[in-house]
CSV table of C-alpha atoms in Angstrom, one decimal:
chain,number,residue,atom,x,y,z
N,164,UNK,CA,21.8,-33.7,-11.3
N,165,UNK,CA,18.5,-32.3,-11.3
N,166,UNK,CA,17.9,-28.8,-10.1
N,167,UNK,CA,15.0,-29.1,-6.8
N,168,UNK,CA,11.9,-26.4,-8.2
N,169,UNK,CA,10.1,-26.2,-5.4
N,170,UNK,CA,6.3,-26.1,-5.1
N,171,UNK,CA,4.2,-25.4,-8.4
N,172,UNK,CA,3.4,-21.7,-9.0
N,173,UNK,CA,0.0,-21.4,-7.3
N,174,UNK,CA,-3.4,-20.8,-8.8
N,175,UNK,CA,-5.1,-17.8,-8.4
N,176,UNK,CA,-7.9,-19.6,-6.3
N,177,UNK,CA,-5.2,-20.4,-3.8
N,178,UNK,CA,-3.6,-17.3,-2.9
N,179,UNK,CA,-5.4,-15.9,0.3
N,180,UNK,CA,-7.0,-13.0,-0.2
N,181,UNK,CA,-5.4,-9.7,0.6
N,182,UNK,CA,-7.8,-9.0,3.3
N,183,UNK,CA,-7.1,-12.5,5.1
N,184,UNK,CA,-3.3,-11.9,5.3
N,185,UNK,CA,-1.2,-10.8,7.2
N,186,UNK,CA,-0.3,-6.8,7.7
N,187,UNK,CA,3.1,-6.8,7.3
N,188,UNK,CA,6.2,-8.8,8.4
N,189,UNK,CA,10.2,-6.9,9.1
N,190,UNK,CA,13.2,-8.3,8.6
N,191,UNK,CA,16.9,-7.2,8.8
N,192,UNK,CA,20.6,-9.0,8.9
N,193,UNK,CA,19.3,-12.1,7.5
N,194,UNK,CA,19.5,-13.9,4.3
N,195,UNK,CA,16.5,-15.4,2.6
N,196,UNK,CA,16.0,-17.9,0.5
N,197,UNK,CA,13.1,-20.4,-0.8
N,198,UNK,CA,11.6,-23.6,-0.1
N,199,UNK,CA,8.5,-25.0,-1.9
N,200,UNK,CA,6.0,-22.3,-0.7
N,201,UNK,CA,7.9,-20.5,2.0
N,202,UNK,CA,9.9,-18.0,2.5
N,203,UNK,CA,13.4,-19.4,4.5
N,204,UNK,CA,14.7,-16.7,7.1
N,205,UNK,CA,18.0,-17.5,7.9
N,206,UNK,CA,19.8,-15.2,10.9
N,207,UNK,CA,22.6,-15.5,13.4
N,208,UNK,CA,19.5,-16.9,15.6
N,209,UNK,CA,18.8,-19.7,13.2
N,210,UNK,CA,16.1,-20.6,10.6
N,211,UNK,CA,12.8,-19.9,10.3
N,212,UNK,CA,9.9,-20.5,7.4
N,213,UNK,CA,7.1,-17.7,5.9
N,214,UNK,CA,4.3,-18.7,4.4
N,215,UNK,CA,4.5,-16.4,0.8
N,216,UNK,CA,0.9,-16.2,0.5
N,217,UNK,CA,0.0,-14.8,4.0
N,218,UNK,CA,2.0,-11.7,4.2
N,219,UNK,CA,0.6,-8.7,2.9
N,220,UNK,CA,4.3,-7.0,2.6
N,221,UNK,CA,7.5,-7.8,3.7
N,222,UNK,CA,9.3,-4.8,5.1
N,223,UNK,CA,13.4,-5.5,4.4
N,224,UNK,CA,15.5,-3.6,6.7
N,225,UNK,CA,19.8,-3.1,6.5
N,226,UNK,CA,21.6,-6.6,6.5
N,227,UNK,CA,19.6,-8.8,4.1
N,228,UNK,CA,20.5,-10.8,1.3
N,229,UNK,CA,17.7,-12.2,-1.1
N,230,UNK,CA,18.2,-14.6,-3.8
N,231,UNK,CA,16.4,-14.7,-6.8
N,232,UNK,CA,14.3,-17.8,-6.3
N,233,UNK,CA,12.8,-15.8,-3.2
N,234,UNK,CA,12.3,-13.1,-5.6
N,235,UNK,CA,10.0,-15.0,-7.7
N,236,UNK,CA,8.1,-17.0,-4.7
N,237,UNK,CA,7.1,-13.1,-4.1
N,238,UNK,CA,6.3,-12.1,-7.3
N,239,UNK,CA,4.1,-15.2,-7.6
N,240,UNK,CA,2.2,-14.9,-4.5
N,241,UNK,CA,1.5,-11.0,-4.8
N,242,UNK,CA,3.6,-10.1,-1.6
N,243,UNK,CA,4.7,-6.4,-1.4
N,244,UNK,CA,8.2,-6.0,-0.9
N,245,UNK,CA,9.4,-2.7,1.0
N,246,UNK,CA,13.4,-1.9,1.2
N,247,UNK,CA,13.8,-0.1,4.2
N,248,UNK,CA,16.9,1.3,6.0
N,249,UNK,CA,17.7,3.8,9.1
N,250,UNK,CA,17.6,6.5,6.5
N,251,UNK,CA,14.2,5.8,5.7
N,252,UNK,CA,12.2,4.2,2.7
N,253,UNK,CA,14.6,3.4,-0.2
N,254,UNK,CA,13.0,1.9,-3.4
N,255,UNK,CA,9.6,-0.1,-3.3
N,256,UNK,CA,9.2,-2.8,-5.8
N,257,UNK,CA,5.7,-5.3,-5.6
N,258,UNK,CA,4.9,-8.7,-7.2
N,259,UNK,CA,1.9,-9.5,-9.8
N,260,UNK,CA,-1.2,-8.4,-8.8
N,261,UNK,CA,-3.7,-10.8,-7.2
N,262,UNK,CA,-6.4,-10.5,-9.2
N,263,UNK,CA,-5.2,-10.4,-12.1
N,264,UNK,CA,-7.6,-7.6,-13.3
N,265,UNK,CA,-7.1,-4.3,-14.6
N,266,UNK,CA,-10.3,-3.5,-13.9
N,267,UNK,CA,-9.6,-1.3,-11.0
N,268,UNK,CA,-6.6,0.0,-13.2
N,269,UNK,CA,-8.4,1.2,-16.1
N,270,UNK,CA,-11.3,2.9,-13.7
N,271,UNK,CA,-8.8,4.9,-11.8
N,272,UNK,CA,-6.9,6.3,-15.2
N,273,UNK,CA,-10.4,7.0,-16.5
N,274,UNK,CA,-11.1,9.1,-13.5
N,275,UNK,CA,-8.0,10.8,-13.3
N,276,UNK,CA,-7.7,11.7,-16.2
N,277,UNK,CA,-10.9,14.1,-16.3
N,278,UNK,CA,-10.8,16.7,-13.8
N,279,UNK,CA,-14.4,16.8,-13.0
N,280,UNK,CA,-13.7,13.3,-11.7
N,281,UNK,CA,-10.9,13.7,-10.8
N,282,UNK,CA,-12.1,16.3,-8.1
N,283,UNK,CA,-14.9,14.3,-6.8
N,284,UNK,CA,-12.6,11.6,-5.9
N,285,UNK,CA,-10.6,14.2,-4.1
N,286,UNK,CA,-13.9,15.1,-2.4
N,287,UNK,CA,-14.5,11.8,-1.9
N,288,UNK,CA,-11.4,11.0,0.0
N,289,UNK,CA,-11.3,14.1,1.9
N,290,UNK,CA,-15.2,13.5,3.0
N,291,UNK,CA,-14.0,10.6,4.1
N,292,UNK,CA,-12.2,12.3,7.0
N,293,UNK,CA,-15.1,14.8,7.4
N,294,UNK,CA,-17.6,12.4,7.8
N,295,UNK,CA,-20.2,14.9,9.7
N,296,UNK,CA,-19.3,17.8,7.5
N,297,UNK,CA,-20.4,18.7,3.7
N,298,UNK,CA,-17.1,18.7,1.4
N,299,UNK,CA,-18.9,18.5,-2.1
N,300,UNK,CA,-19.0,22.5,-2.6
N,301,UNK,CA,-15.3,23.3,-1.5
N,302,UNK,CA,-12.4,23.7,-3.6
N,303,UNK,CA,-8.8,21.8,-3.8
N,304,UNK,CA,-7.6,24.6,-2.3
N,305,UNK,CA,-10.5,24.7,0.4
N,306,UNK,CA,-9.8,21.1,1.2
N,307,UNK,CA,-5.5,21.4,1.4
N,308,UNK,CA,-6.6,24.1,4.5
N,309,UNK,CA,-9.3,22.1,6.3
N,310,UNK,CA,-7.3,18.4,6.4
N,311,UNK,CA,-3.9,20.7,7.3
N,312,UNK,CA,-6.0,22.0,10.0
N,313,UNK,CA,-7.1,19.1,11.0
N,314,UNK,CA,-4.0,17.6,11.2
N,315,UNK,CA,-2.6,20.0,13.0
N,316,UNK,CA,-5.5,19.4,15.4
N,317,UNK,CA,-4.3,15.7,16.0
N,318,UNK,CA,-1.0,16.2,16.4
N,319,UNK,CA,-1.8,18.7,19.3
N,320,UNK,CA,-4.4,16.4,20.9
N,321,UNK,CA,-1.7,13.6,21.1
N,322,UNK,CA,0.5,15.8,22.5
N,323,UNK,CA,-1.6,16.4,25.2
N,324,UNK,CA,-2.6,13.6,25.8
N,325,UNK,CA,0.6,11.4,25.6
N,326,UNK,CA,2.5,14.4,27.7
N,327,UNK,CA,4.9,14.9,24.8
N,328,UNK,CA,5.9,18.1,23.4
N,329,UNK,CA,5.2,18.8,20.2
N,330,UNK,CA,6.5,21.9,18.3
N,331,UNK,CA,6.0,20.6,14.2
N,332,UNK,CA,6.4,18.4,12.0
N,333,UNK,CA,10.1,18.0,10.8
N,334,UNK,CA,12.8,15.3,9.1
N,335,UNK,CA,16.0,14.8,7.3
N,336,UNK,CA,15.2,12.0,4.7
N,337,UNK,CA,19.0,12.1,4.8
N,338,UNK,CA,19.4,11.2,8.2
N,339,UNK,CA,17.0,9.3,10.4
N,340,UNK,CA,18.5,10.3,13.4
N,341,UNK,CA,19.0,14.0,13.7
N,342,UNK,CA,15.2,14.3,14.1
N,343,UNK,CA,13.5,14.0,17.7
N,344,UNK,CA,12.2,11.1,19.3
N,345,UNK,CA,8.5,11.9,18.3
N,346,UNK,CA,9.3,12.6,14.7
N,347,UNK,CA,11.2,9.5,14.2
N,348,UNK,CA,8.8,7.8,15.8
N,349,UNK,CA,6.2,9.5,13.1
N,350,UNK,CA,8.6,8.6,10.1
N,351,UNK,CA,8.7,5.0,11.0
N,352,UNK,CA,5.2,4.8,11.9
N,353,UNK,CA,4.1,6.8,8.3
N,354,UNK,CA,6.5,4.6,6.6
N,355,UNK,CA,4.6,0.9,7.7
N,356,UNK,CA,1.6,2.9,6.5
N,357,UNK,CA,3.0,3.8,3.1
N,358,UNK,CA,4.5,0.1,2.8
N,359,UNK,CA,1.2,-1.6,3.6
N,360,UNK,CA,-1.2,0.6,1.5
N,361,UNK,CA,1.5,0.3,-1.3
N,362,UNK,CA,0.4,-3.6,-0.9
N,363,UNK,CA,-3.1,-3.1,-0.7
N,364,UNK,CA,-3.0,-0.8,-4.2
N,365,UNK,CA,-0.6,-2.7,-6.0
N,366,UNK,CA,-2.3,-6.7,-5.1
N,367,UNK,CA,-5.6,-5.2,-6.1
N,368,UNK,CA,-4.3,-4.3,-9.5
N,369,UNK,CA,-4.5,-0.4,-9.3
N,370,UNK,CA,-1.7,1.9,-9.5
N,371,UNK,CA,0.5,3.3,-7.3
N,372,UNK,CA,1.1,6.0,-8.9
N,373,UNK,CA,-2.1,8.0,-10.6
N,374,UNK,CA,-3.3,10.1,-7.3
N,375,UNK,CA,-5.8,12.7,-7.0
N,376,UNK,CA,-4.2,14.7,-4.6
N,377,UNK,CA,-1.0,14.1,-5.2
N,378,UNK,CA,0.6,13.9,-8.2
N,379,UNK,CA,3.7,13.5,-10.4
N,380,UNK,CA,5.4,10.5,-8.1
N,381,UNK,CA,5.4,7.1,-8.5
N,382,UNK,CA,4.2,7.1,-5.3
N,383,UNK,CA,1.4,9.4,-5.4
N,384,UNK,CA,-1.9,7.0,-5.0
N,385,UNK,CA,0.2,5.7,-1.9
N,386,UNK,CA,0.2,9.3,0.1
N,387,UNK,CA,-3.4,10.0,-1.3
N,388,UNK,CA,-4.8,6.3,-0.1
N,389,UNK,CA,-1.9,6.4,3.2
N,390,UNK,CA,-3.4,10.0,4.5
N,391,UNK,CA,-6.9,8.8,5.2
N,392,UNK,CA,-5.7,6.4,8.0
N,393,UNK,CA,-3.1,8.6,9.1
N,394,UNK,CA,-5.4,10.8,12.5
N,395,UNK,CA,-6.6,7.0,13.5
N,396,UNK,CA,-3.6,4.6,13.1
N,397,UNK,CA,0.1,6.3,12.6
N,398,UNK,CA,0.4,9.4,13.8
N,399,UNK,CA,-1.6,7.9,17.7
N,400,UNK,CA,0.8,5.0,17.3
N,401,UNK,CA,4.0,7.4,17.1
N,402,UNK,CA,2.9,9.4,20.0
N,403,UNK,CA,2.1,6.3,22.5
N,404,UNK,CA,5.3,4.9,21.1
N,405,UNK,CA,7.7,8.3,22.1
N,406,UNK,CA,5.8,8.4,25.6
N,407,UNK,CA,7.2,5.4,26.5
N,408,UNK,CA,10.4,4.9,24.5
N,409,UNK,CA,11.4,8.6,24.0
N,410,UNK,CA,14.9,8.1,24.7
N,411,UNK,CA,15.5,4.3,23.4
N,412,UNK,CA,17.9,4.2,20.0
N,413,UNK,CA,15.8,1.5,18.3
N,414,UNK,CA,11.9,3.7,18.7
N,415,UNK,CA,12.3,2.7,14.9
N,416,UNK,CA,12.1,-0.7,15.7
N,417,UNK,CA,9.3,-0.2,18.5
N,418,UNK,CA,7.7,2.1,16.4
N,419,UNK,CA,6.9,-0.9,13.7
N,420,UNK,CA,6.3,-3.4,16.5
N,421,UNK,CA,3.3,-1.2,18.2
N,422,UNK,CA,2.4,-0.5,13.8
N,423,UNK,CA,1.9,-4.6,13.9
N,424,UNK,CA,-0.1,-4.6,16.5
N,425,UNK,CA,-2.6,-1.7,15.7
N,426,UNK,CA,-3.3,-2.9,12.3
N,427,UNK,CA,-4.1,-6.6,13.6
N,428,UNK,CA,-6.5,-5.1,16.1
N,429,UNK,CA,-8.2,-2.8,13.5
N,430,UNK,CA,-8.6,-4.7,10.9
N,431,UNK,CA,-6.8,-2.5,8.8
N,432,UNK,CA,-6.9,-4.8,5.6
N,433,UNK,CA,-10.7,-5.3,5.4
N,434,UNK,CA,-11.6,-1.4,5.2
N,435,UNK,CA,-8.3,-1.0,2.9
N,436,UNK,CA,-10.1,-3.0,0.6
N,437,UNK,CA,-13.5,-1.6,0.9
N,438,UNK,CA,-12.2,1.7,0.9
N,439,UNK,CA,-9.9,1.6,-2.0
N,440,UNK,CA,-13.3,0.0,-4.4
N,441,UNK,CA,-15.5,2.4,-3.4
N,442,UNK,CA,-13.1,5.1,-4.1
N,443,UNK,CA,-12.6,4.5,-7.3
N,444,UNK,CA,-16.4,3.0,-8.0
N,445,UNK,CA,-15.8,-0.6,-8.6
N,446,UNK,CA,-16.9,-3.4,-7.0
N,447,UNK,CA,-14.8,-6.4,-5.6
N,448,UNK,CA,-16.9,-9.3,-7.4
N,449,UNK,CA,-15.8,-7.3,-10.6
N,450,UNK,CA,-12.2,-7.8,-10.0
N,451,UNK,CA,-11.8,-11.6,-8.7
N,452,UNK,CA,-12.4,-12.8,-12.3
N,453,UNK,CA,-9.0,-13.8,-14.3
N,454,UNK,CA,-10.5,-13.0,-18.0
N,455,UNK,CA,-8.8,-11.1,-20.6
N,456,UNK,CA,-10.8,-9.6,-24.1
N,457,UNK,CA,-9.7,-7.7,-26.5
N,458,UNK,CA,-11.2,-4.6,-27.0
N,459,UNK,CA,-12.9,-2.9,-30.1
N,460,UNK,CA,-13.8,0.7,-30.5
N,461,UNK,CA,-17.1,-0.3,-32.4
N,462,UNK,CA,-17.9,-3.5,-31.3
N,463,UNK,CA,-17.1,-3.5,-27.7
N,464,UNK,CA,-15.5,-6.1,-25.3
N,465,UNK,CA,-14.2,-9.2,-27.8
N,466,UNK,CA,-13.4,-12.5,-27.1
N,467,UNK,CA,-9.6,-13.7,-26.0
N,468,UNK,CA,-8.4,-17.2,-27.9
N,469,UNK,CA,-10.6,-17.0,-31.2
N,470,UNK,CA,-8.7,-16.8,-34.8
N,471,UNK,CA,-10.5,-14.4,-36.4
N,472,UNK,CA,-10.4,-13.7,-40.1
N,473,UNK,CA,-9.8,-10.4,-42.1
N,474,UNK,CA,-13.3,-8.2,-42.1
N,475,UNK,CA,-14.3,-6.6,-45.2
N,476,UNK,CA,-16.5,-3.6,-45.3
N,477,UNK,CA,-19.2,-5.0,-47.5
N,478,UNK,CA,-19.6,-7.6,-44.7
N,479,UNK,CA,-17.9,-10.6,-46.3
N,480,UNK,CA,-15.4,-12.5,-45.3
């Protein structure tokens, strides 16, 4: 008997494009499967079918069970794949990325790797949240103390505002629940952050790992790329979400529910994208092509697919 396949792997061309999808999709106590080009949900409420190549990242909570052939149908289609659990963020793992480029790849090691650079993509980023001020003179060290100030700032203007009290920042990684209703709102909130700019990095074909601010993590690009939507999107989301479900047990839940919604109505994905080329100085049209070369150090870029024959250094062949 014949074993059913499913759909073809699909074509570059016919993925949608990471700004056209989807934020982010939760799941939890369900088992999923594949058929042809979806993902099957199946839960104690009955079936249901995802469209792979819509969904940014799928966030997996306690109580599922994935097979392999969903696996793949992920890896294929560039979704992001998150484990999650009440504990917090487990393991992260992603599929192939989209454009099948290293473009973006090589231009953020080459820029990390040289401090000079490496420093004015810090001063980049951070300039980015000090839009009306000039960041280009200051220090590392300048720049940890004005964005912890500023930070600071927000979480006590939300406070205010929200009529919720706010004495710091503080978690147990260990234990979800032992913080208070406004940090575990911030922990879930953070966490869809980290999970969908984890997407965005990885499906573009950079590096999740080689940050400017932080470093030594595979994670590090994530928190760098995460902290400059953090003031606008998360950290307003977890207050609004503890002012009005402060005492419910499942604020996790709400917290990703209200996540949803804000990055649909800001368009999160489009200024992802922009934002994460311009940091590291590459264009989008340079990354949508699907070419590979070989490289010389002499000669430059070299063509992929030709049988070449041995070079002699008199010029003969």
């Amino acid at each position: 008997m014949s074993r059913k396949m499913g759909a073809k792997k699909p074509e570059l061309t016919e993925l949608s494009r990471v700004r056209d999808r989807i934020t982010f999709l939760y799941l939890e106590h369900a088992k999923l499967n594949r058929q042809d080009s979806a993902i099957l949900v199946t839960d104690s409420r009955g079936t249901a079918f995802v469209p792979a190549a819509i969904v940014s990242v799928l966030m997996l909570g306690p109580g599922v069970d994935v097979t392999h052939r969903a696996m793949e149908l992920m890896g294929d289609t560039g979704m992001g794949v998150v484990w999650v659990g009440e504990q917090g963020v487990r393991q992260y793992a992603h599929g192939r990325a989209l454009s099948h480029s290293s473009r973006l790849l090589e231009a953020q090691a080459k820029l990390v790797s040289n401090n000079q650079t490496r420093v004015a993509v810090a001063r980049k980023m951070y300039q980015m949240r000090f839009p009306n001020d000039d960041v280009s003179g200051l220090t590392m060290q300048e720049l940890r103390g004005k964005e912890g100030s500023r930070v600071r700032q927000v979480y006590r203007h939300e406070s205010r505002k929200n009529d919720v009290p706010w004495s710091r920042r503080e978690y147990n990684p260990d234990n979800f629940d032992s913080g208070t209703p406004i940090n575990k709102a911030l922990t879930a909130a953070h966490q869809a952050l980290y999970g969908l700019s984890y997407s965005v990095i990885v499906a573009m074909g950079a590096s999740a790992g080689l940050g400017f601010v932080h470093t030594g993590h595979n994670l590090s690009f994530v928190y760098d790329f995460a902290d400059l939507y953090k003031a606008e999107i998360s950290i307003p989301v977890a207050f609004q979400v503890a002012a009005q479900f402060g005492d419910d047990k499942d604020i996790g839940a709400r917290t990703r529910l209200a996540m949803r919604d804000a990055f649909a109505a800001s368009k999160i994905l489009v200024r992802m994208i922009q934002d994460l080329t311009s940091i590291l100085g590459v264009t989008e049209t340079n990354i949508s092509v699907d070419l590979v070369n070989l490289w010389d150090d002499k000669l430059g870029l070299q063509k992929f697919g030709v049988q070449y024959h041995e070079f002699k250094e008199d010029g003969g062949r």
